[in-house]
Tab-separated table of C-alpha atoms in Angstrom:
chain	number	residue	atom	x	y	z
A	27	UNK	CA	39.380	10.222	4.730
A	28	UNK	CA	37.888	10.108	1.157
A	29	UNK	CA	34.319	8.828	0.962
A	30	UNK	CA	32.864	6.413	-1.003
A	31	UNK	CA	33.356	7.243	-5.243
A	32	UNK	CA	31.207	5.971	-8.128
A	33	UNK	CA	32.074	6.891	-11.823
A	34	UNK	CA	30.251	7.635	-13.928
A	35	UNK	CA	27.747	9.772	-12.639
A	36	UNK	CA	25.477	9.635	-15.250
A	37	UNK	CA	25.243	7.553	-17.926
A	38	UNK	CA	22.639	6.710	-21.267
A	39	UNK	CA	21.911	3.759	-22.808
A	40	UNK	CA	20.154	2.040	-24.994
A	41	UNK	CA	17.906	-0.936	-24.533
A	42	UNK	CA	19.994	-4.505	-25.303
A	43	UNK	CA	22.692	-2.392	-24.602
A	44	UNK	CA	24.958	-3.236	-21.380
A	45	UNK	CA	26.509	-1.168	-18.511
A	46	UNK	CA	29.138	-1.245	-15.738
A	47	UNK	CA	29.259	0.751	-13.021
A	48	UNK	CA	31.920	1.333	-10.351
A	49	UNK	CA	32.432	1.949	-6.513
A	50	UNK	CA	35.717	2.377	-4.598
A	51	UNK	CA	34.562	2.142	-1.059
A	52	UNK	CA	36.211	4.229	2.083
A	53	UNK	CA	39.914	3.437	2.743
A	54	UNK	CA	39.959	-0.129	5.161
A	55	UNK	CA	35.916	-1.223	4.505
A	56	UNK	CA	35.860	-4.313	3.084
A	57	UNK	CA	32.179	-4.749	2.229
A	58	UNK	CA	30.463	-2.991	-0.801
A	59	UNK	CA	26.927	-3.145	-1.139
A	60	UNK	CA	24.725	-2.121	-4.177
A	61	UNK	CA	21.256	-0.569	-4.296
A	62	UNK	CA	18.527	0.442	-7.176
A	63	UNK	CA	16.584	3.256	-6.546
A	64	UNK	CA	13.376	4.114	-8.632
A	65	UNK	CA	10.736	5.971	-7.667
A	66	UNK	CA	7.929	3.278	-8.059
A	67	UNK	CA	9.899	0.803	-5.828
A	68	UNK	CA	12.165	2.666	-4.013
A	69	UNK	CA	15.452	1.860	-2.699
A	70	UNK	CA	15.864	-2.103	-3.252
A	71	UNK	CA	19.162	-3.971	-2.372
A	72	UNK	CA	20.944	-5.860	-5.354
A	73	UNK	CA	23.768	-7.391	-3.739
A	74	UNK	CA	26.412	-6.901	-1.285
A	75	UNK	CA	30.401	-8.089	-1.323
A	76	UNK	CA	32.738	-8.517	1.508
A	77	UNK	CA	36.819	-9.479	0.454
A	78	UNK	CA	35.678	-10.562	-2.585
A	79	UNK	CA	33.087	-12.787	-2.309
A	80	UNK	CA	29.227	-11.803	-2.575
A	81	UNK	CA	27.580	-12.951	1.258
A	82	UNK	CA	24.194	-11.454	-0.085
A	83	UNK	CA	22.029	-11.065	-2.801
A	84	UNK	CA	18.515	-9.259	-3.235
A	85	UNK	CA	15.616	-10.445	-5.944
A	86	UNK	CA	16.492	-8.637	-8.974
A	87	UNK	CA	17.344	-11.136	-12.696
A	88	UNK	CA	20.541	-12.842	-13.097
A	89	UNK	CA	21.200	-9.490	-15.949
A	90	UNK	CA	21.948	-7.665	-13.009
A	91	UNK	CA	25.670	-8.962	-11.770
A	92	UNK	CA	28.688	-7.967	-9.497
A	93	UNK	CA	31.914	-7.933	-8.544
A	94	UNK	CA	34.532	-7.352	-6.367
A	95	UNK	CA	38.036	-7.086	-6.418
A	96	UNK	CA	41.568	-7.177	-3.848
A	97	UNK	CA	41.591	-3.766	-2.839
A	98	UNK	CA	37.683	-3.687	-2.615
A	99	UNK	CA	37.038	-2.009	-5.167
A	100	UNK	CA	33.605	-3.195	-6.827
A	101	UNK	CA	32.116	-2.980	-10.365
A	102	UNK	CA	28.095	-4.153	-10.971
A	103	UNK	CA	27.055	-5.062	-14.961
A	104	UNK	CA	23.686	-4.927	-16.168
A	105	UNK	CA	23.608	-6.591	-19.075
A	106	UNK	CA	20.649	-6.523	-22.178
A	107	UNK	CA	18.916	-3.328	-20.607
A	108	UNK	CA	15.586	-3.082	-20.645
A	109	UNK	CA	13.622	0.478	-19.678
A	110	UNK	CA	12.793	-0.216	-16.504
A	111	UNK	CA	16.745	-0.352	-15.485
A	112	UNK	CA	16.561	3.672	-16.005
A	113	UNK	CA	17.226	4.323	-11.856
A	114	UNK	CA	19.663	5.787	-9.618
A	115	UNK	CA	22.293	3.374	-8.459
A	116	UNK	CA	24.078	3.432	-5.150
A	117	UNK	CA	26.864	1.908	-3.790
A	118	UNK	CA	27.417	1.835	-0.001
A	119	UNK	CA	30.470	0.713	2.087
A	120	UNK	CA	31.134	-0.555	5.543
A	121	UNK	CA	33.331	-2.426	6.968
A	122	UNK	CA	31.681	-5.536	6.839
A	123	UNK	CA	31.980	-6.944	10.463
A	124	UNK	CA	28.273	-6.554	12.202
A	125	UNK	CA	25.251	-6.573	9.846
A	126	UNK	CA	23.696	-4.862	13.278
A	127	UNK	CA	25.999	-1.942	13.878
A	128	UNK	CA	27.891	-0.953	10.728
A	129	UNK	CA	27.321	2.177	9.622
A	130	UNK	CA	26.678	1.666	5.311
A	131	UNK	CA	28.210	5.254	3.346
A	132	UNK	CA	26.574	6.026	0.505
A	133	UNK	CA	28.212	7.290	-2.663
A	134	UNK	CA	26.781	9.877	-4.889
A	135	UNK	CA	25.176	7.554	-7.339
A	136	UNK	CA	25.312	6.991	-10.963
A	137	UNK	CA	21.922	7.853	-12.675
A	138	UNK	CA	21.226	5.327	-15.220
A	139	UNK	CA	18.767	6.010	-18.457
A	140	UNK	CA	17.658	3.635	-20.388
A	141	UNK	CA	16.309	4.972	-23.907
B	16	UNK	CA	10.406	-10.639	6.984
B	17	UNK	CA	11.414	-7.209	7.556
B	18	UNK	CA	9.254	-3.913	7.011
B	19	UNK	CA	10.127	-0.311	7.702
B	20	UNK	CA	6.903	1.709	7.439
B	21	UNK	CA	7.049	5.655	7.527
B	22	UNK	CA	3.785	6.728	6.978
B	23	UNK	CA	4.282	10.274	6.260
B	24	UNK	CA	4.904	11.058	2.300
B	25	UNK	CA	5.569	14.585	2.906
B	26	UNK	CA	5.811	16.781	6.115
B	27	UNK	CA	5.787	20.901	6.436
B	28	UNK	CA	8.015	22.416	9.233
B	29	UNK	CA	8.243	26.198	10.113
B	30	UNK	CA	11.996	27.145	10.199
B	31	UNK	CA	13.498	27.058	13.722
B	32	UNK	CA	11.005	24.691	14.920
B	33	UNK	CA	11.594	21.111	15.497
B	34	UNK	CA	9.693	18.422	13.383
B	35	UNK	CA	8.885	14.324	14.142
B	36	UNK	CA	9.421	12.127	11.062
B	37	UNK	CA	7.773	8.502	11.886
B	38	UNK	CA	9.017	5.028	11.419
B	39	UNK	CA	7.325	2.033	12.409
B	40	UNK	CA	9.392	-1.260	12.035
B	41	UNK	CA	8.604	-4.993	11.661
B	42	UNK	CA	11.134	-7.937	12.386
B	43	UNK	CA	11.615	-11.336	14.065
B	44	UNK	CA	15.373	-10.577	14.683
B	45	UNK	CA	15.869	-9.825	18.919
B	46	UNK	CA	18.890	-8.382	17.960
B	47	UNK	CA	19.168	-5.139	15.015
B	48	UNK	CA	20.252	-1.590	13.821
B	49	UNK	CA	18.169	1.215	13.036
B	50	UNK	CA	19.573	3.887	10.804
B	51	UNK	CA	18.110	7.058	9.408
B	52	UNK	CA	19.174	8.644	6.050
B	53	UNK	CA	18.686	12.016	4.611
B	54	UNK	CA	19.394	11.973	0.546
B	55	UNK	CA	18.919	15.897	-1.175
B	56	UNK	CA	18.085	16.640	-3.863
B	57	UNK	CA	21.946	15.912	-5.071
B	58	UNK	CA	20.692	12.378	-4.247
B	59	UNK	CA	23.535	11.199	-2.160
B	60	UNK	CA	22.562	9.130	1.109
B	61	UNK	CA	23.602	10.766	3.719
B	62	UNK	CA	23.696	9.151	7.337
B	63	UNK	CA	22.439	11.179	10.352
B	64	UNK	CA	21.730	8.660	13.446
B	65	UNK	CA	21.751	5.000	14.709
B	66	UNK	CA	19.967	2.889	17.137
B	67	UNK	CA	20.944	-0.232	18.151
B	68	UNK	CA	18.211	-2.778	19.492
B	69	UNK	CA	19.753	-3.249	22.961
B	70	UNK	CA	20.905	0.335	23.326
B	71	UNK	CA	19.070	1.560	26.651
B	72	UNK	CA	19.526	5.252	25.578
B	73	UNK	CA	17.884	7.443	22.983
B	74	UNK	CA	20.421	7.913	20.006
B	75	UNK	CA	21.749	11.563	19.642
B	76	UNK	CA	23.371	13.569	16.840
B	77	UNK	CA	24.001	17.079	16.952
B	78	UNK	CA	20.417	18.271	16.042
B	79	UNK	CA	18.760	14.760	15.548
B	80	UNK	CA	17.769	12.242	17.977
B	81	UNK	CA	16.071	8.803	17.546
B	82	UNK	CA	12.722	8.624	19.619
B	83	UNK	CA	13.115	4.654	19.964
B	84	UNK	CA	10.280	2.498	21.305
B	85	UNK	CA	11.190	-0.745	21.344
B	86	UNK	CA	7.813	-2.651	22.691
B	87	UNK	CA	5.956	-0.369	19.978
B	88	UNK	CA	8.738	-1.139	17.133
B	89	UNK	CA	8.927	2.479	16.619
B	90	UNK	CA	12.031	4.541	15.714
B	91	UNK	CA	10.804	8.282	15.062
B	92	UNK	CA	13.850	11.093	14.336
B	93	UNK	CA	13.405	14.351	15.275
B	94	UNK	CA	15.333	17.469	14.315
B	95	UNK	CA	15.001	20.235	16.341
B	96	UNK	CA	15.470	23.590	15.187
B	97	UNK	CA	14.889	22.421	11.578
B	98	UNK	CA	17.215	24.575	9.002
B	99	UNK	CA	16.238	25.434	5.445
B	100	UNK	CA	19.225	22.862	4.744
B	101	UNK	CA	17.304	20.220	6.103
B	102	UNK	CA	14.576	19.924	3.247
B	103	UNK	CA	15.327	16.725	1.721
B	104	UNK	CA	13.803	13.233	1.606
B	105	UNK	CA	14.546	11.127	4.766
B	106	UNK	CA	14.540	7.517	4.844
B	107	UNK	CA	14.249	5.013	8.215
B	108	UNK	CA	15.944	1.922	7.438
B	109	UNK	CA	17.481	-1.571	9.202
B	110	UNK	CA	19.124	-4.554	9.264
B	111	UNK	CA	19.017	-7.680	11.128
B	112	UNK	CA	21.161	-10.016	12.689
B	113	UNK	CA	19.932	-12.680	11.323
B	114	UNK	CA	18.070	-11.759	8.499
B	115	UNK	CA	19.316	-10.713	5.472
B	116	UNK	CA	23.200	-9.884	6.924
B	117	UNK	CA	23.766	-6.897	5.339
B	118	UNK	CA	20.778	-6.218	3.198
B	119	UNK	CA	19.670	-3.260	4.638
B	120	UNK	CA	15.971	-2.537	4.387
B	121	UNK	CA	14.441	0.654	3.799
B	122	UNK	CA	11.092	2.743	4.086
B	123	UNK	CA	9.435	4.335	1.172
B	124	UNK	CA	10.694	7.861	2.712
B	125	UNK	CA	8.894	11.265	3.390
B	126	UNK	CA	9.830	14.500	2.103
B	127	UNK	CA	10.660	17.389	4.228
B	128	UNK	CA	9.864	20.992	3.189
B	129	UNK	CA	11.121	23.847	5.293
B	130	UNK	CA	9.319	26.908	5.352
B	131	UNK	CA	11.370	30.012	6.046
Protein backbone atom coordinates (compact mmCIF):
# COMPACT_ATOMS: atom_id res chain seq x y z
CA UNK A 1 0.00 0.00 0.00
CA UNK A 2 1.45 3.47 -0.94
CA UNK A 3 1.76 5.90 1.96
CA UNK A 4 0.73 9.16 2.33
CA UNK A 5 2.41 11.76 -0.72
CA UNK A 6 2.91 15.54 -0.54
CA UNK A 7 4.38 17.51 -3.58
CA UNK A 8 6.31 19.64 -3.52
CA UNK A 9 8.82 18.92 -1.14
CA UNK A 10 10.29 22.05 -0.89
CA UNK A 11 9.27 25.11 -1.96
CA UNK A 12 10.44 29.26 -1.76
CA UNK A 13 8.55 32.09 -1.62
CA UNK A 14 8.31 35.35 -1.26
CA UNK A 15 6.44 37.40 1.27
CA UNK A 16 2.69 38.57 -0.23
CA UNK A 17 3.31 35.80 -2.29
CA UNK A 18 0.81 32.65 -2.01
CA UNK A 19 1.26 28.82 -1.86
CA UNK A 20 -0.59 25.49 -2.26
CA UNK A 21 0.39 22.49 -1.06
CA UNK A 22 -0.85 18.94 -1.66
CA UNK A 23 -1.54 15.51 0.13
CA UNK A 24 -2.96 12.30 -1.38
CA UNK A 25 -3.67 10.28 1.67
CA UNK A 26 -3.33 6.19 1.90
CA UNK A 27 -5.65 4.26 -0.48
CA UNK A 28 -9.46 3.99 1.52
CA UNK A 29 -8.67 6.92 4.48
CA UNK A 30 -10.98 9.39 4.19
CA UNK A 31 -9.70 12.00 6.65
CA UNK A 32 -6.66 14.34 5.90
CA UNK A 33 -5.33 16.36 8.50
CA UNK A 34 -2.75 19.26 8.25
CA UNK A 35 0.00 20.32 10.65
CA UNK A 36 2.73 23.36 10.91
CA UNK A 37 5.80 22.57 12.34
CA UNK A 38 8.37 25.31 13.48
CA UNK A 39 10.77 25.02 15.82
CA UNK A 40 9.60 27.86 18.24
CA UNK A 41 6.05 26.33 18.43
CA UNK A 42 6.32 23.04 17.42
CA UNK A 43 3.97 20.82 15.75
CA UNK A 44 0.47 22.81 15.76
CA UNK A 45 -2.70 21.39 14.00
CA UNK A 46 -4.25 23.62 11.14
CA UNK A 47 -7.14 21.73 10.13
CA UNK A 48 -8.40 18.38 9.44
CA UNK A 49 -10.99 17.02 6.48
CA UNK A 50 -13.04 13.95 6.40
CA UNK A 51 -15.19 13.22 2.72
CA UNK A 52 -14.88 16.54 1.99
CA UNK A 53 -15.91 18.57 4.56
CA UNK A 54 -13.46 20.18 7.27
CA UNK A 55 -14.87 18.59 11.04
CA UNK A 56 -11.86 20.56 12.65
CA UNK A 57 -9.95 23.49 12.67
CA UNK A 58 -6.87 24.70 14.87
CA UNK A 59 -6.05 28.67 15.73
CA UNK A 60 -3.98 29.73 12.94
CA UNK A 61 -5.51 33.25 10.46
CA UNK A 62 -8.15 32.78 7.99
CA UNK A 63 -4.69 33.13 5.22
CA UNK A 64 -4.17 29.73 6.08
CA UNK A 65 -7.10 27.59 4.11
CA UNK A 66 -8.01 23.97 2.93
CA UNK A 67 -9.50 21.69 0.96
CA UNK A 68 -10.59 18.53 0.10
CA UNK A 69 -11.71 16.77 -2.72
CA UNK A 70 -13.86 13.17 -3.95
CA UNK A 71 -11.14 10.88 -3.93
CA UNK A 72 -9.61 12.55 -0.74
CA UNK A 73 -7.19 14.04 -2.03
CA UNK A 74 -6.45 17.47 -0.13
CA UNK A 75 -4.72 20.77 -1.11
CA UNK A 76 -4.02 23.68 1.89
CA UNK A 77 -3.34 27.60 0.48
CA UNK A 78 -1.58 30.07 2.38
CA UNK A 79 -2.24 33.05 0.98
CA UNK A 80 -0.19 36.78 1.45
CA UNK A 81 2.88 35.01 3.22
CA UNK A 82 4.41 36.53 5.77
CA UNK A 83 8.05 35.16 7.30
CA UNK A 84 6.90 33.47 9.96
CA UNK A 85 4.97 30.86 7.48
CA UNK A 86 8.72 29.55 6.65
CA UNK A 87 7.92 25.80 8.49
CA UNK A 88 7.65 22.29 7.67
CA UNK A 89 4.19 21.22 6.70
CA UNK A 90 2.65 17.84 7.26
CA UNK A 91 -0.14 16.15 6.13
CA UNK A 92 -1.44 13.05 7.97
CA UNK A 93 -4.18 10.50 7.00
CA UNK A 94 -6.49 8.13 8.75
CA UNK A 95 -9.38 6.83 8.18
CA UNK A 96 -11.44 9.10 9.92
CA UNK A 97 -13.77 6.84 12.07
CA UNK A 98 -12.45 7.14 15.96
CA UNK A 99 -10.66 10.38 16.93
CA UNK A 100 -9.47 7.77 19.92
CA UNK A 101 -7.96 4.91 17.98
CA UNK A 102 -6.97 5.95 14.45
CA UNK A 103 -3.70 5.67 13.72
CA UNK A 104 -2.74 9.46 11.74
CA UNK A 105 0.36 8.62 8.77
CA UNK A 106 2.44 11.21 8.24
CA UNK A 107 3.77 12.26 4.85
CA UNK A 108 7.20 13.48 4.22
CA UNK A 109 6.44 17.13 4.41
CA UNK A 110 6.87 20.06 2.23
CA UNK A 111 9.41 22.60 3.73
CA UNK A 112 8.15 25.98 3.18
CA UNK A 113 10.58 29.31 3.07
CA UNK A 114 9.44 32.35 3.18
CA UNK A 115 12.09 35.07 1.92
CA UNK B 1 -7.67 21.48 27.56
CA UNK B 2 -5.20 19.04 26.54
CA UNK B 3 -1.31 19.02 27.37
CA UNK B 4 1.34 16.48 26.50
CA UNK B 5 4.44 17.33 28.54
CA UNK B 6 7.84 15.44 27.82
CA UNK B 7 10.20 16.95 29.88
CA UNK B 8 13.32 15.68 28.48
CA UNK B 9 14.84 18.02 25.50
CA UNK B 10 17.52 15.68 24.75
CA UNK B 11 18.50 12.16 26.11
CA UNK B 12 22.05 10.10 25.64
CA UNK B 13 21.76 6.24 25.31
CA UNK B 14 24.76 3.78 25.03
CA UNK B 15 24.11 1.50 21.97
CA UNK B 16 22.50 -1.85 22.91
CA UNK B 17 21.06 -0.51 25.97
CA UNK B 18 17.52 0.36 26.45
CA UNK B 19 16.47 4.07 27.12
CA UNK B 20 12.97 5.70 28.89
CA UNK B 21 11.66 8.75 27.00
CA UNK B 22 8.89 10.53 29.38
CA UNK B 23 5.47 11.83 28.70
CA UNK B 24 3.22 13.22 31.12
CA UNK B 25 -0.38 13.98 29.82
CA UNK B 26 -3.26 16.30 30.83
CA UNK B 27 -7.03 15.84 29.76
CA UNK B 28 -10.67 15.85 30.95
CA UNK B 29 -11.63 13.24 28.24
CA UNK B 30 -12.30 9.47 30.25
CA UNK B 31 -11.95 8.10 27.07
CA UNK B 32 -8.41 8.75 24.55
CA UNK B 33 -5.39 7.56 22.40
CA UNK B 34 -1.90 7.91 23.11
CA UNK B 35 0.51 7.73 20.23
CA UNK B 36 4.25 8.08 20.02
CA UNK B 37 6.14 9.41 16.92
CA UNK B 38 9.68 9.23 15.89
CA UNK B 39 10.46 11.98 12.92
CA UNK B 40 14.57 11.77 11.62
CA UNK B 41 16.27 13.87 10.55
CA UNK B 42 14.45 13.26 6.91
CA UNK B 43 11.61 14.81 8.97
CA UNK B 44 8.90 12.39 8.18
CA UNK B 45 6.57 11.30 11.24
CA UNK B 46 6.91 8.10 11.70
CA UNK B 47 4.47 6.04 14.05
CA UNK B 48 5.94 3.46 16.50
CA UNK B 49 3.16 2.58 19.32
CA UNK B 50 -0.41 3.24 20.66
CA UNK B 51 -2.23 3.20 23.86
CA UNK B 52 -5.63 3.35 24.22
CA UNK B 53 -7.17 4.78 27.58
CA UNK B 54 -9.12 1.62 28.52
CA UNK B 55 -6.51 -0.80 27.24
CA UNK B 56 -5.61 -2.98 30.46
CA UNK B 57 -2.25 -4.02 28.85
CA UNK B 58 1.02 -2.25 28.23
CA UNK B 59 1.25 -1.42 24.38
CA UNK B 60 4.04 -3.41 22.52
CA UNK B 61 5.93 -2.96 19.24
CA UNK B 62 8.74 -4.90 18.23
CA UNK B 63 11.44 -3.02 20.31
CA UNK B 64 9.12 -0.30 21.90
CA UNK B 65 6.64 -0.54 24.54
CA UNK B 66 4.39 2.13 26.19
CA UNK B 67 4.98 2.25 30.08
CA UNK B 68 1.24 3.57 30.64
CA UNK B 69 0.08 4.87 34.02
CA UNK B 70 -3.14 5.84 33.87
CA UNK B 71 -3.86 7.29 37.64
CA UNK B 72 -0.40 9.22 37.10
CA UNK B 73 -1.39 10.38 33.35
CA UNK B 74 1.86 9.07 32.29
CA UNK B 75 2.71 7.35 28.98
CA UNK B 76 6.65 6.77 28.93
CA UNK B 77 8.14 4.61 25.64
CA UNK B 78 10.93 2.66 26.01
CA UNK B 79 13.18 1.08 23.41
CA UNK B 80 15.20 -1.52 24.42
CA UNK B 81 18.28 -2.36 22.81
CA UNK B 82 18.45 1.16 21.30
CA UNK B 83 20.13 1.04 17.58
CA UNK B 84 22.23 3.81 16.09
CA UNK B 85 18.99 4.05 13.75
CA UNK B 86 17.04 5.12 16.51
CA UNK B 87 18.62 8.72 17.00
CA UNK B 88 15.92 10.94 16.03
CA UNK B 89 13.47 13.31 17.73
CA UNK B 90 10.47 11.50 19.38
CA UNK B 91 7.28 13.04 20.03
CA UNK B 92 4.28 11.75 22.68
CA UNK B 93 1.10 12.89 21.40
CA UNK B 94 -3.05 12.37 21.82
CA UNK B 95 -6.33 12.86 21.06
CA UNK B 96 -9.54 12.89 22.78
CA UNK B 97 -12.86 11.72 22.41
CA UNK B 98 -14.36 14.53 23.00
CA UNK B 99 -12.06 17.15 22.63
CA UNK B 100 -10.81 18.37 19.67
CA UNK B 101 -11.98 15.04 17.35
CA UNK B 102 -9.15 14.64 15.46
CA UNK B 103 -6.81 17.40 16.42
CA UNK B 104 -4.16 15.52 17.66
CA UNK B 105 -2.01 17.17 20.30
CA UNK B 106 1.55 16.93 20.62
CA UNK B 107 4.62 17.39 23.08
CA UNK B 108 7.46 19.69 22.38
CA UNK B 109 9.65 16.35 21.72
CA UNK B 110 13.17 15.19 22.98
CA UNK B 111 16.00 14.28 20.94
CA UNK B 112 17.65 10.99 21.08
CA UNK B 113 21.41 10.56 20.49
CA UNK B 114 22.87 7.09 20.28
CA UNK B 115 26.25 6.55 21.23
CA UNK B 116 28.00 3.66 19.51
Amino acid sequence: KAGVTQTPRYLIKTRGQQVTLSCSPISGHRSVSWYQQTPGQGLQFLFEYFSETQRNKGNFPGRFSGRQFSNSRSEMNVSTLELGDSALYLCASSSGISAVTDTQYFGPGTRLTVL
Amino acid sequence: AQKITQTQPGMFVQEKEAVTLDCTYDTSDQSYGLFWYKQPSSGEMIFLIYQGSYDEQNATEGRYSLNFQKARKSANLVISASQLGDSAMYFCAMRGANTGGFKTIFGAGTRLFVKA
